[in-house]
PDB file of C-alpha atoms in Angstrom:
ATOM      1  CA  UNK A   1      38.513   2.250 -25.651  1.00  0.00           C
ATOM      2  CA  UNK A   2      42.281   2.639 -25.762  1.00  0.00           C
ATOM      3  CA  UNK A   3      44.027   0.868 -28.624  1.00  0.00           C
ATOM      4  CA  UNK A   4      47.472   0.586 -30.161  1.00  0.00           C
ATOM      5  CA  UNK A   5      47.527   0.265 -33.930  1.00  0.00           C
ATOM      6  CA  UNK A   6      50.894  -1.448 -34.313  1.00  0.00           C
ATOM      7  CA  UNK A   7      52.020  -1.378 -37.945  1.00  0.00           C
ATOM      8  CA  UNK A   8      53.617  -4.762 -38.596  1.00  0.00           C
ATOM      9  CA  UNK A   9      55.956  -5.572 -41.496  1.00  0.00           C
ATOM     10  CA  UNK A  10      57.415  -2.063 -41.827  1.00  0.00           C
ATOM     11  CA  UNK A  11      60.215  -2.479 -44.360  1.00  0.00           C
ATOM     12  CA  UNK A  12      58.773  -5.442 -46.265  1.00  0.00           C
ATOM     13  CA  UNK A  13      57.999  -3.284 -49.321  1.00  0.00           C
ATOM     14  CA  UNK A  14      58.462   0.317 -50.349  1.00  0.00           C
ATOM     15  CA  UNK A  15      54.687   0.741 -50.596  1.00  0.00           C
ATOM     16  CA  UNK A  16      54.365  -0.564 -47.065  1.00  0.00           C
ATOM     17  CA  UNK A  17      56.954   1.872 -45.747  1.00  0.00           C
ATOM     18  CA  UNK A  18      55.259   4.771 -47.546  1.00  0.00           C
ATOM     19  CA  UNK A  19      51.866   3.917 -46.047  1.00  0.00           C
ATOM     20  CA  UNK A  20      53.305   3.252 -42.592  1.00  0.00           C
ATOM     21  CA  UNK A  21      55.277   6.484 -42.438  1.00  0.00           C
ATOM     22  CA  UNK A  22      52.261   8.490 -43.589  1.00  0.00           C
ATOM     23  CA  UNK A  23      50.027   6.990 -40.889  1.00  0.00           C
ATOM     24  CA  UNK A  24      52.665   7.514 -38.203  1.00  0.00           C
ATOM     25  CA  UNK A  25      53.522  11.066 -39.263  1.00  0.00           C
ATOM     26  CA  UNK A  26      49.838  12.046 -39.179  1.00  0.00           C
ATOM     27  CA  UNK A  27      49.244  10.355 -35.817  1.00  0.00           C
ATOM     28  CA  UNK A  28      46.708   7.866 -37.168  1.00  0.00           C
ATOM     29  CA  UNK A  29      48.936   5.113 -35.760  1.00  0.00           C
ATOM     30  CA  UNK A  30      51.571   5.547 -33.071  1.00  0.00           C
ATOM     31  CA  UNK A  31      53.426   2.248 -33.046  1.00  0.00           C
ATOM     32  CA  UNK A  32      55.270  -0.029 -35.458  1.00  0.00           C
ATOM     33  CA  UNK A  33      57.543  -3.042 -35.593  1.00  0.00           C
ATOM     34  CA  UNK A  34      60.279  -2.944 -38.225  1.00  0.00           C
ATOM     35  CA  UNK A  35      61.662  -5.661 -40.484  1.00  0.00           C
ATOM     36  CA  UNK A  36      65.180  -4.511 -39.741  1.00  0.00           C
ATOM     37  CA  UNK A  37      66.910  -6.594 -42.400  1.00  0.00           C
ATOM     38  CA  UNK A  38      64.702  -5.175 -45.165  1.00  0.00           C
ATOM     39  CA  UNK A  39      64.128  -1.515 -44.381  1.00  0.00           C
ATOM     40  CA  UNK A  40      66.495   0.988 -46.017  1.00  0.00           C
ATOM     41  CA  UNK A  41      68.765   3.387 -44.121  1.00  0.00           C
ATOM     42  CA  UNK A  42      66.958   6.440 -45.467  1.00  0.00           C
ATOM     43  CA  UNK A  43      63.620   4.983 -44.357  1.00  0.00           C
ATOM     44  CA  UNK A  44      64.944   4.391 -40.842  1.00  0.00           C
ATOM     45  CA  UNK A  45      66.202   7.971 -40.737  1.00  0.00           C
ATOM     46  CA  UNK A  46      62.766   9.256 -41.705  1.00  0.00           C
ATOM     47  CA  UNK A  47      61.135   6.980 -39.113  1.00  0.00           C
ATOM     48  CA  UNK A  48      63.512   8.229 -36.415  1.00  0.00           C
ATOM     49  CA  UNK A  49      62.321  11.806 -36.956  1.00  0.00           C
ATOM     50  CA  UNK A  50      58.660  11.090 -36.178  1.00  0.00           C
ATOM     51  CA  UNK A  51      57.800  12.199 -32.612  1.00  0.00           C
ATOM     52  CA  UNK A  52      55.556  10.490 -30.074  1.00  0.00           C
ATOM     53  CA  UNK A  53      55.639   6.990 -31.524  1.00  0.00           C
ATOM     54  CA  UNK A  54      56.934   3.632 -30.303  1.00  0.00           C
ATOM     55  CA  UNK A  55      59.223   1.553 -32.517  1.00  0.00           C
ATOM     56  CA  UNK A  56      60.055  -2.110 -32.130  1.00  0.00           C
ATOM     57  CA  UNK A  57      61.637  -5.073 -33.927  1.00  0.00           C
ATOM     58  CA  UNK A  58      59.630  -7.354 -36.205  1.00  0.00           C
ATOM     59  CA  UNK A  59      62.151 -10.184 -35.854  1.00  0.00           C
ATOM     60  CA  UNK A  60      62.466 -11.918 -39.206  1.00  0.00           C
ATOM     61  CA  UNK A  61      64.195 -15.108 -40.308  1.00  0.00           C
ATOM     62  CA  UNK A  62      62.157 -15.882 -43.404  1.00  0.00           C
ATOM     63  CA  UNK A  63      62.705 -13.247 -46.087  1.00  0.00           C
ATOM     64  CA  UNK A  64      65.468 -10.908 -47.231  1.00  0.00           C
ATOM     65  CA  UNK A  65      69.155 -10.809 -46.263  1.00  0.00           C
ATOM     66  CA  UNK A  66      70.373 -12.432 -43.063  1.00  0.00           C
ATOM     67  CA  UNK A  67      72.412 -10.050 -40.912  1.00  0.00           C
ATOM     68  CA  UNK A  68      74.395 -12.831 -39.198  1.00  0.00           C
ATOM     69  CA  UNK A  69      75.719 -16.282 -40.037  1.00  0.00           C
ATOM     70  CA  UNK A  70      72.804 -18.710 -40.194  1.00  0.00           C
ATOM     71  CA  UNK A  71      71.913 -22.079 -41.756  1.00  0.00           C
ATOM     72  CA  UNK A  72      68.642 -20.472 -42.876  1.00  0.00           C
ATOM     73  CA  UNK A  73      70.329 -18.475 -45.647  1.00  0.00           C
ATOM     74  CA  UNK A  74      71.450 -19.459 -49.136  1.00  0.00           C
ATOM     75  CA  UNK A  75      74.884 -18.899 -50.682  1.00  0.00           C
ATOM     76  CA  UNK A  76      73.996 -15.245 -51.318  1.00  0.00           C
ATOM     77  CA  UNK A  77      73.140 -14.651 -47.677  1.00  0.00           C
ATOM     78  CA  UNK A  78      69.400 -14.449 -48.339  1.00  0.00           C
ATOM     79  CA  UNK A  79      66.862 -16.247 -46.174  1.00  0.00           C
ATOM     80  CA  UNK A  80      65.221 -19.128 -48.018  1.00  0.00           C
ATOM     81  CA  UNK A  81      61.723 -17.980 -48.987  1.00  0.00           C
ATOM     82  CA  UNK A  82      60.140 -21.359 -48.353  1.00  0.00           C
ATOM     83  CA  UNK A  83      60.714 -24.086 -45.808  1.00  0.00           C
ATOM     84  CA  UNK A  84      62.464 -22.054 -43.130  1.00  0.00           C
ATOM     85  CA  UNK A  85      59.738 -22.658 -40.581  1.00  0.00           C
ATOM     86  CA  UNK A  86      60.550 -26.376 -40.569  1.00  0.00           C
ATOM     87  CA  UNK A  87      64.267 -25.657 -40.158  1.00  0.00           C
ATOM     88  CA  UNK A  88      63.726 -23.052 -37.436  1.00  0.00           C
ATOM     89  CA  UNK A  89      61.914 -25.542 -35.240  1.00  0.00           C
ATOM     90  CA  UNK A  90      65.062 -27.625 -34.705  1.00  0.00           C
ATOM     91  CA  UNK A  91      67.709 -24.932 -35.092  1.00  0.00           C
ATOM     92  CA  UNK A  92      70.386 -24.284 -32.483  1.00  0.00           C
ATOM     93  CA  UNK A  93      69.375 -21.278 -30.392  1.00  0.00           C
ATOM     94  CA  UNK A  94      72.777 -19.652 -30.892  1.00  0.00           C
ATOM     95  CA  UNK A  95      71.875 -18.869 -34.520  1.00  0.00           C
ATOM     96  CA  UNK A  96      68.568 -17.347 -33.457  1.00  0.00           C
ATOM     97  CA  UNK A  97      70.331 -15.244 -30.855  1.00  0.00           C
ATOM     98  CA  UNK A  98      73.049 -13.931 -33.185  1.00  0.00           C
ATOM     99  CA  UNK A  99      70.521 -12.934 -35.863  1.00  0.00           C
ATOM    100  CA  UNK A 100      68.334 -11.198 -33.288  1.00  0.00           C
ATOM    101  CA  UNK A 101      71.332  -9.345 -31.888  1.00  0.00           C
ATOM    102  CA  UNK A 102      72.359  -8.256 -35.395  1.00  0.00           C
ATOM    103  CA  UNK A 103      68.893  -6.908 -36.148  1.00  0.00           C
ATOM    104  CA  UNK A 104      68.741  -5.138 -32.789  1.00  0.00           C
ATOM    105  CA  UNK A 105      72.185  -3.583 -33.277  1.00  0.00           C
ATOM    106  CA  UNK A 106      71.241  -2.231 -36.678  1.00  0.00           C
ATOM    107  CA  UNK A 107      68.027  -0.526 -35.603  1.00  0.00           C
ATOM    108  CA  UNK A 108      69.413   1.096 -32.457  1.00  0.00           C
ATOM    109  CA  UNK A 109      71.968   2.936 -34.594  1.00  0.00           C
ATOM    110  CA  UNK A 110      69.004   4.924 -35.903  1.00  0.00           C
ATOM    111  CA  UNK A 111      66.441   4.570 -33.107  1.00  0.00           C
ATOM    112  CA  UNK A 112      68.123   3.810 -29.774  1.00  0.00           C
ATOM    113  CA  UNK A 113      64.964   3.859 -27.663  1.00  0.00           C
ATOM    114  CA  UNK A 114      63.054   0.931 -29.162  1.00  0.00           C
ATOM    115  CA  UNK A 115      60.275  -0.294 -26.913  1.00  0.00           C
ATOM    116  CA  UNK A 116      58.991  -3.692 -28.019  1.00  0.00           C
ATOM    117  CA  UNK A 117      59.476  -6.809 -30.105  1.00  0.00           C
ATOM    118  CA  UNK A 118      57.452  -9.338 -32.073  1.00  0.00           C
ATOM    119  CA  UNK A 119      58.281 -11.643 -34.991  1.00  0.00           C
ATOM    120  CA  UNK A 120      57.354 -12.221 -38.602  1.00  0.00           C
ATOM    121  CA  UNK A 121      54.702 -14.945 -38.878  1.00  0.00           C
ATOM    122  CA  UNK A 122      54.698 -15.139 -35.065  1.00  0.00           C
ATOM    123  CA  UNK A 123      57.813 -17.311 -34.860  1.00  0.00           C
ATOM    124  CA  UNK A 124      58.313 -16.437 -31.181  1.00  0.00           C
ATOM    125  CA  UNK A 125      54.934 -17.905 -30.369  1.00  0.00           C
ATOM    126  CA  UNK A 126      55.100 -20.934 -32.671  1.00  0.00           C
ATOM    127  CA  UNK A 127      58.497 -22.384 -31.751  1.00  0.00           C
ATOM    128  CA  UNK A 128      59.865 -22.962 -28.263  1.00  0.00           C
ATOM    129  CA  UNK A 129      63.483 -22.265 -29.195  1.00  0.00           C
ATOM    130  CA  UNK A 130      62.639 -18.892 -30.744  1.00  0.00           C
ATOM    131  CA  UNK A 131      60.401 -18.017 -27.823  1.00  0.00           C
ATOM    132  CA  UNK A 132      63.132 -18.781 -25.292  1.00  0.00           C
ATOM    133  CA  UNK A 133      65.623 -16.567 -27.109  1.00  0.00           C
ATOM    134  CA  UNK A 134      63.165 -13.695 -27.544  1.00  0.00           C
ATOM    135  CA  UNK A 135      62.014 -13.815 -23.917  1.00  0.00           C
ATOM    136  CA  UNK A 136      65.591 -13.788 -22.641  1.00  0.00           C
ATOM    137  CA  UNK A 137      66.573 -10.991 -25.009  1.00  0.00           C
ATOM    138  CA  UNK A 138      63.527  -8.902 -24.099  1.00  0.00           C
ATOM    139  CA  UNK A 139      64.411  -9.176 -20.408  1.00  0.00           C
ATOM    140  CA  UNK A 140      67.977  -8.086 -21.054  1.00  0.00           C
ATOM    141  CA  UNK A 141      66.959  -5.090 -23.171  1.00  0.00           C
ATOM    142  CA  UNK A 142      63.823  -4.219 -21.173  1.00  0.00           C
ATOM    143  CA  UNK A 143      61.538  -4.640 -24.176  1.00  0.00           C
ATOM    144  CA  UNK A 144      57.824  -5.333 -24.155  1.00  0.00           C
ATOM    145  CA  UNK A 145      56.793  -8.443 -26.072  1.00  0.00           C
ATOM    146  CA  UNK A 146      53.846  -8.542 -28.424  1.00  0.00           C
ATOM    147  CA  UNK A 147      51.984 -11.810 -28.450  1.00  0.00           C
ATOM    148  CA  UNK A 148      49.621 -13.652 -30.742  1.00  0.00           C
ATOM    149  CA  UNK A 149      47.098 -16.283 -29.775  1.00  0.00           C
ATOM    150  CA  UNK A 150      47.520 -19.810 -30.997  1.00  0.00           C
ATOM    151  CA  UNK A 151      44.816 -20.976 -33.355  1.00  0.00           C
ATOM    152  CA  UNK A 152      43.346 -19.665 -36.571  1.00  0.00           C
ATOM    153  CA  UNK A 153      42.014 -16.255 -37.445  1.00  0.00           C
ATOM    154  CA  UNK A 154      38.663 -17.901 -38.081  1.00  0.00           C
ATOM    155  CA  UNK A 155      38.459 -18.657 -34.362  1.00  0.00           C
ATOM    156  CA  UNK A 156      38.075 -14.902 -33.829  1.00  0.00           C
ATOM    157  CA  UNK A 157      39.681 -15.304 -30.453  1.00  0.00           C
ATOM    158  CA  UNK A 158      41.425 -12.735 -28.323  1.00  0.00           C
ATOM    159  CA  UNK A 159      42.810 -13.154 -24.849  1.00  0.00           C
ATOM    160  CA  UNK A 160      44.752 -11.432 -22.129  1.00  0.00           C
ATOM    161  CA  UNK A 161      48.400 -12.380 -22.319  1.00  0.00           C
ATOM    162  CA  UNK A 162      51.123 -11.763 -19.789  1.00  0.00           C
ATOM    163  CA  UNK A 163      54.372 -10.436 -21.191  1.00  0.00           C
ATOM    164  CA  UNK A 164      57.747 -11.121 -19.676  1.00  0.00           C
ATOM    165  CA  UNK A 165      58.898  -7.590 -20.453  1.00  0.00           C
ATOM    166  CA  UNK A 166      56.362  -5.999 -18.114  1.00  0.00           C
ATOM    167  CA  UNK A 167      54.233  -6.586 -15.045  1.00  0.00           C
ATOM    168  CA  UNK A 168      50.591  -6.902 -15.991  1.00  0.00           C
ATOM    169  CA  UNK A 169      48.503  -7.938 -18.950  1.00  0.00           C
ATOM    170  CA  UNK A 170      47.070  -6.461 -22.120  1.00  0.00           C
ATOM    171  CA  UNK A 171      44.625  -7.476 -24.801  1.00  0.00           C
ATOM    172  CA  UNK A 172      45.801  -8.602 -28.239  1.00  0.00           C
ATOM    173  CA  UNK A 173      43.387  -8.341 -31.186  1.00  0.00           C
ATOM    174  CA  UNK A 174      44.425 -10.438 -34.175  1.00  0.00           C
ATOM    175  CA  UNK A 175      41.284 -10.133 -36.315  1.00  0.00           C
ATOM    176  CA  UNK A 176      41.909  -6.685 -37.862  1.00  0.00           C
ATOM    177  CA  UNK A 177      42.800  -8.672 -40.938  1.00  0.00           C
ATOM    178  CA  UNK A 178      41.526  -9.820 -44.314  1.00  0.00           C
ATOM    179  CA  UNK A 179      37.869 -10.708 -44.571  1.00  0.00           C
ATOM    180  CA  UNK A 180      37.309  -9.678 -40.952  1.00  0.00           C
ATOM    181  CA  UNK A 181      38.044  -6.011 -41.702  1.00  0.00           C
ATOM    182  CA  UNK A 182      34.399  -5.517 -42.675  1.00  0.00           C
ATOM    183  CA  UNK A 183      33.443  -5.944 -39.010  1.00  0.00           C
ATOM    184  CA  UNK A 184      35.511  -2.953 -37.870  1.00  0.00           C
ATOM    185  CA  UNK A 185      35.408  -0.432 -36.289  1.00  0.00           C
ATOM    186  CA  UNK A 186      32.129  -1.613 -34.683  1.00  0.00           C
ATOM    187  CA  UNK A 187      33.846  -4.857 -33.681  1.00  0.00           C
ATOM    188  CA  UNK A 188      35.945  -2.948 -31.155  1.00  0.00           C
ATOM    189  CA  UNK A 189      32.814  -2.315 -29.082  1.00  0.00           C
ATOM    190  CA  UNK A 190      32.550  -6.050 -28.346  1.00  0.00           C
ATOM    191  CA  UNK A 191      35.855  -6.107 -26.481  1.00  0.00           C
ATOM    192  CA  UNK A 192      35.207  -5.310 -22.849  1.00  0.00           C
ATOM    193  CA  UNK A 193      38.658  -4.344 -21.681  1.00  0.00           C
ATOM    194  CA  UNK A 194      39.715  -1.434 -19.510  1.00  0.00           C
ATOM    195  CA  UNK A 195      43.416  -1.439 -20.403  1.00  0.00           C
ATOM    196  CA  UNK A 196      45.207  -0.787 -23.686  1.00  0.00           C
ATOM    197  CA  UNK A 197      44.367  -3.203 -26.502  1.00  0.00           C
ATOM    198  CA  UNK A 198      47.030  -4.078 -29.083  1.00  0.00           C
ATOM    199  CA  UNK A 199      45.714  -4.294 -32.653  1.00  0.00           C
ATOM    200  CA  UNK A 200      47.791  -6.181 -35.227  1.00  0.00           C
ATOM    201  CA  UNK A 201      47.663  -4.342 -38.571  1.00  0.00           C
ATOM    202  CA  UNK A 202      49.518  -4.439 -41.894  1.00  0.00           C
ATOM    203  CA  UNK A 203      48.739  -1.290 -43.915  1.00  0.00           C
ATOM    204  CA  UNK A 204      50.486  -0.879 -47.264  1.00  0.00           C
ATOM    205  CA  UNK A 205      50.002   0.418 -50.762  1.00  0.00           C
ATOM    206  CA  UNK A 206      49.571  -2.577 -53.021  1.00  0.00           C
ATOM    207  CA  UNK A 207      52.264  -2.696 -55.699  1.00  0.00           C
ATOM    208  CA  UNK A 208      54.136  -5.304 -57.712  1.00  0.00           C
ATOM    209  CA  UNK A 209      56.688  -5.770 -54.940  1.00  0.00           C
ATOM    210  CA  UNK A 210      53.977  -6.590 -52.418  1.00  0.00           C
ATOM    211  CA  UNK A 211      52.217  -8.970 -54.790  1.00  0.00           C
ATOM    212  CA  UNK A 212      55.490 -10.875 -55.200  1.00  0.00           C
ATOM    213  CA  UNK A 213      56.386 -10.978 -51.516  1.00  0.00           C
ATOM    214  CA  UNK A 214      53.099 -11.565 -49.724  1.00  0.00           C
ATOM    215  CA  UNK A 215      49.854 -13.434 -50.224  1.00  0.00           C
ATOM    216  CA  UNK A 216      48.251 -10.811 -47.980  1.00  0.00           C
ATOM    217  CA  UNK A 217      48.196  -7.861 -50.346  1.00  0.00           C
ATOM    218  CA  UNK A 218      45.049  -6.070 -51.541  1.00  0.00           C
ATOM    219  CA  UNK A 219      43.500  -5.995 -48.073  1.00  0.00           C
ATOM    220  CA  UNK A 220      46.447  -3.913 -46.866  1.00  0.00           C
ATOM    221  CA  UNK A 221      45.168  -0.840 -48.707  1.00  0.00           C
ATOM    222  CA  UNK A 222      41.770  -1.295 -47.047  1.00  0.00           C
ATOM    223  CA  UNK A 223      43.534  -1.218 -43.691  1.00  0.00           C
ATOM    224  CA  UNK A 224      44.916   2.262 -44.456  1.00  0.00           C
ATOM    225  CA  UNK A 225      41.440   3.726 -44.918  1.00  0.00           C
ATOM    226  CA  UNK A 226      40.052   1.854 -41.914  1.00  0.00           C
ATOM    227  CA  UNK A 227      42.799   3.068 -39.568  1.00  0.00           C
ATOM    228  CA  UNK A 228      42.084   6.638 -40.664  1.00  0.00           C
ATOM    229  CA  UNK A 229      38.366   6.097 -40.088  1.00  0.00           C
ATOM    230  CA  UNK A 230      39.001   4.800 -36.565  1.00  0.00           C
ATOM    231  CA  UNK A 231      40.760   8.060 -35.747  1.00  0.00           C
ATOM    232  CA  UNK A 232      37.501   9.980 -36.294  1.00  0.00           C
ATOM    233  CA  UNK A 233      35.665   8.072 -33.548  1.00  0.00           C
ATOM    234  CA  UNK A 234      35.463   9.798 -30.170  1.00  0.00           C
ATOM    235  CA  UNK A 235      35.172   6.458 -28.333  1.00  0.00           C
ATOM    236  CA  UNK A 236      38.577   5.240 -29.560  1.00  0.00           C
ATOM    237  CA  UNK A 237      41.841   6.633 -28.196  1.00  0.00           C
ATOM    238  CA  UNK A 238      45.007   5.833 -30.156  1.00  0.00           C
ATOM    239  CA  UNK A 239      47.989   4.950 -27.962  1.00  0.00           C
ATOM    240  CA  UNK A 240      51.582   3.729 -28.325  1.00  0.00           C
ATOM    241  CA  UNK A 241      53.788   1.254 -26.527  1.00  0.00           C
ATOM    242  CA  UNK A 242      55.342   4.165 -24.696  1.00  0.00           C
ATOM    243  CA  UNK A 243      52.002   4.517 -22.893  1.00  0.00           C
ATOM    244  CA  UNK A 244      52.420   1.068 -21.297  1.00  0.00           C
ATOM    245  CA  UNK A 245      54.464   1.115 -18.081  1.00  0.00           C
ATOM    246  CA  UNK A 246      57.300  -1.401 -17.976  1.00  0.00           C
ATOM    247  CA  UNK A 247      57.124  -1.821 -14.212  1.00  0.00           C
TER     248      UNK A 247
END
């Protein structure tokens, strides 16, 4: 089975960046999406030096500094930590677009050949206005779009999803997470799919910063060990977004 371990949330915490860079440098994972407004310059420089990986944007409008003018930020220019989802739903698309452009422009200064895009807490799948902006932007920049299924993790559902940034479909696995981690790697054998499957993962070293920023914390260290274990299995082949043709 061919899978992409895409490291989400890269930049959220220093322990997350450390874990992500280690996995990418060793080839245990070959893809990541970056929280561009949170990651440090020196971390982006280190990321840019890793060969044979795919890097994308983890579009974020919920935590950390805004990079453009937006009603979602406080007087200090920081995104409100709570309640932004409600505001995003009815927000003018021009603010979504300018923040996305600002995040894109920052990352391409370090990594000009980014390949894909998703969003923090799946905003581009939850809200029509965000989705419209992301789809349009992905077409313009020739980016692949990562997708999540609607519903709860408890549904244990996966599906084929068509992405505007490419012709064709791929499989998205959203259950490499929390209490479901105990089912992997054997769980992968249940997915009968001949293409490349995209696995959402959030590896990180658990530290005080992570405990303050995310309710999903201690499981992230378990993901590190599990991703390494998956690399020892001869029936799993680890891929990147660069392995997916865009046309």
